Amino acid sequence: MRERPNALKDSAVTAHLPPSDDLDPRLIDFAREVFDTARRGEAATLATLIDRGLPPNLRNEKGDSLVMLASYHGHANAVRALIQHGADPDLRNDNGQTPLAGAAFKGYAEVISALLDNGANVEGASPDGRTALMIAAMFNRVDIVDQLLSRGANPRAQDGSGNTAFDVANGMGATDAAARLAHASGRTG
């Protein structure tokens, strides 16, 4: 593999930091275009860029990785391509959110499958202990709740406040998800 220019190598590692006067503006524009490419889900382009030396875990100024951006925008093929080219499926952004949590929030079942099929942790929690199952439950995304449960999500897991996915769903008035989780966790009455 060809050695990357130092400016690309150094800036790619620190791309989530605010732009510096020391960085070439063309490099910053290139990084922005790469992030937009992930948002658009251009799997082949992303794979080619990584094959040519782009770090697969490149992150923007918010700490969002390419996998996070592709996940949040619903692009399962891009997610697969990125992970298969070395990207970390569990890399959290600066808020501690995982790509799986982003896909659960948005309701992207195909992205969730792509992440889990390629090594994402179904129990990966944010700093407050919220899991993707809790997020799906909160927004009454029963299909996503079912998907995560079928892939091993623990309905009894608790967040930092001691709430389970059932508690979160119930508190948000997400009655369908709460009913599903009550059954899954063996709650009665």
Coordinates of C-alpha atoms in Angstrom, one line a residue:
M1 CA 0.0 0.0 0.0
R2 CA 1.2 3.5 -0.8
E3 CA 2.2 5.8 2.1
R4 CA -0.3 8.6 2.5
P5 CA 0.9 12.2 2.5
N6 CA 1.6 13.3 6.1
A7 CA -1.0 16.1 6.0
L8 CA -3.8 13.5 5.2
K9 CA -2.5 11.0 7.8
D10 CA -2.2 13.6 10.6
S11 CA -5.4 15.4 9.9
A12 CA -7.4 12.2 9.4
V13 CA -6.5 11.0 12.8
T14 CA -7.6 14.3 14.4
A15 CA -10.5 15.2 12.0
H16 CA -12.9 15.5 14.8
L17 CA -11.0 18.5 16.2
P18 CA -11.9 22.0 15.0
P19 CA -10.1 23.1 11.8
S20 CA -6.6 24.6 12.4
D21 CA -4.8 27.3 10.5
D22 CA -2.1 24.7 10.1
L23 CA -4.3 22.5 7.9
D24 CA -4.6 23.0 4.1
P25 CA -8.1 24.3 3.3
R26 CA -8.3 21.8 0.5
L27 CA -7.8 19.0 3.0
I28 CA -10.6 20.3 5.1
D29 CA -12.9 20.5 2.0
F30 CA -11.9 16.9 1.1
A31 CA -12.8 15.7 4.6
R32 CA -16.2 17.4 4.5
E33 CA -16.8 15.8 1.1
V34 CA -15.9 12.4 2.6
F35 CA -18.4 12.9 5.4
D36 CA -21.1 13.9 2.9
T37 CA -20.3 10.8 0.9
A38 CA -21.1 8.7 3.9
R39 CA -24.3 10.7 4.5
R40 CA -25.3 9.9 0.9
G41 CA -24.4 6.3 1.3
E42 CA -22.0 6.0 -1.6
A43 CA -20.6 2.6 -0.6
A44 CA -18.3 2.0 -3.6
T45 CA -16.7 5.5 -3.3
L46 CA -16.1 5.0 0.5
A47 CA -14.5 1.5 -0.1
T48 CA -12.3 3.0 -2.8
L49 CA -11.2 5.8 -0.6
I50 CA -10.3 3.5 2.3
D51 CA -8.5 1.2 -0.2
R52 CA -6.4 4.3 -1.1
G53 CA -5.5 5.1 2.4
L54 CA -8.4 6.9 4.0
P55 CA -8.7 5.9 7.7
P56 CA -11.9 3.9 8.0
N57 CA -12.6 5.5 11.4
L58 CA -12.4 9.1 10.2
R59 CA -14.5 11.3 12.4
N60 CA -16.0 14.8 12.0
E61 CA -15.9 17.7 14.4
K62 CA -18.7 16.1 16.5
G63 CA -16.9 12.8 16.6
D64 CA -19.3 11.1 14.2
S65 CA -17.6 8.3 12.3
L66 CA -18.3 7.4 8.7
V67 CA -20.3 4.4 10.0
M68 CA -22.3 6.7 12.3
L69 CA -23.2 9.0 9.4
A70 CA -24.1 6.2 7.0
S71 CA -26.2 4.6 9.8
Y72 CA -28.0 7.7 10.8
H73 CA -28.9 8.4 7.2
G74 CA -30.2 4.8 6.5
H75 CA -27.5 3.5 4.2
A76 CA -27.0 -0.2 5.0
N77 CA -24.8 -1.0 2.0
A78 CA -22.4 1.8 3.0
V79 CA -22.4 0.6 6.6
R80 CA -21.4 -2.9 5.4
A81 CA -18.7 -1.6 3.1
L82 CA -17.2 0.6 5.8
I83 CA -17.1 -2.2 8.4
Q84 CA -15.8 -4.7 5.9
H85 CA -13.0 -2.2 5.2
G86 CA -12.0 -2.0 8.8
A87 CA -14.3 0.6 10.4
D88 CA -15.4 0.0 14.0
P89 CA -19.2 -0.6 14.1
D90 CA -19.3 0.5 17.8
L91 CA -17.3 3.7 17.6
R92 CA -19.1 6.3 19.7
N93 CA -19.4 10.0 18.8
D94 CA -18.5 12.8 21.2
N95 CA -21.9 12.3 22.9
G96 CA -21.3 8.6 23.5
Q97 CA -23.8 7.5 21.0
T98 CA -23.3 4.4 18.9
P99 CA -24.2 3.8 15.2
L100 CA -26.7 1.2 16.4
A101 CA -28.4 3.7 18.7
G102 CA -28.6 6.1 15.8
A103 CA -30.2 3.5 13.5
A104 CA -32.6 2.5 16.3
F105 CA -33.6 6.2 16.8
K106 CA -34.3 6.6 13.1
G107 CA -36.0 3.2 12.7
Y108 CA -33.6 1.7 10.1
A109 CA -34.0 -2.1 10.4
E110 CA -31.7 -2.8 7.5
V111 CA -29.0 -0.7 9.0
I112 CA -29.4 -2.4 12.3
S113 CA -29.0 -5.8 10.6
A114 CA -25.9 -4.6 8.7
L115 CA -24.4 -3.4 12.0
L116 CA -25.2 -6.5 14.0
D117 CA -24.2 -8.9 11.2
N118 CA -20.8 -7.2 11.1
G119 CA -20.0 -7.2 14.8
A120 CA -21.8 -4.3 16.5
N121 CA -22.6 -4.9 20.1
V122 CA -26.4 -5.2 20.6
E123 CA -25.9 -4.1 24.3
G124 CA -23.6 -1.1 23.5
A125 CA -24.9 1.6 25.8
S126 CA -24.4 5.4 25.9
P127 CA -22.7 7.0 28.9
D128 CA -26.1 7.2 30.6
G129 CA -26.6 3.5 30.1
R130 CA -29.2 3.8 27.3
T131 CA -29.1 0.9 24.9
A132 CA -30.5 0.8 21.3
L133 CA -33.4 -1.3 22.7
M134 CA -34.3 1.5 25.1
I135 CA -34.1 4.1 22.3
A136 CA -36.3 2.0 20.0
A137 CA -38.8 1.4 22.8
M138 CA -38.9 5.1 23.7
F139 CA -40.1 5.9 20.1
N140 CA -42.5 2.9 20.0
R141 CA -40.6 1.3 17.2
V142 CA -42.0 -2.2 17.8
D143 CA -40.4 -3.7 14.7
I144 CA -37.0 -2.5 15.9
V145 CA -37.7 -3.7 19.4
D146 CA -38.5 -7.2 18.0
Q147 CA -35.4 -7.1 15.8
L148 CA -33.1 -6.2 18.7
L149 CA -34.7 -8.7 21.0
S150 CA -34.3 -11.5 18.4
R151 CA -30.6 -10.5 18.2
G152 CA -30.0 -10.9 21.9
A153 CA -30.8 -7.5 23.4
N154 CA -31.5 -7.8 27.1
P155 CA -35.0 -6.4 28.0
R156 CA -33.9 -6.3 31.7
A157 CA -30.8 -4.1 31.1
Q158 CA -31.0 -0.9 33.1
D159 CA -29.8 2.6 32.3
G160 CA -28.0 4.8 34.7
S161 CA -31.3 5.7 36.4
G162 CA -32.3 2.1 36.8
N163 CA -34.8 2.2 34.0
T164 CA -35.4 -0.8 31.7
A165 CA -36.6 -0.5 28.1
F166 CA -40.1 -1.3 29.4
D167 CA -39.8 1.6 31.9
V168 CA -38.6 4.0 29.2
A169 CA -41.4 3.0 26.8
N170 CA -44.0 3.2 29.5
G171 CA -42.8 6.6 30.6
M172 CA -43.0 7.9 27.0
G173 CA -46.5 6.5 26.4
A174 CA -45.1 4.0 23.8
T175 CA -47.8 1.4 24.7
D176 CA -47.1 -1.1 21.9
A177 CA -43.4 -1.3 22.7
A178 CA -44.1 -1.4 26.4
A179 CA -46.5 -4.3 25.9
R180 CA -43.9 -6.2 23.8
L181 CA -41.2 -5.6 26.4
A182 CA -43.5 -6.6 29.3
H183 CA -43.9 -9.9 27.6
A184 CA -40.2 -10.3 26.7
S185 CA -39.1 -9.6 30.2
G186 CA -41.7 -11.8 31.9
R187 CA -43.7 -9.0 33.5
T188 CA -47.2 -9.8 34.5
G189 CA -50.2 -7.6 35.3

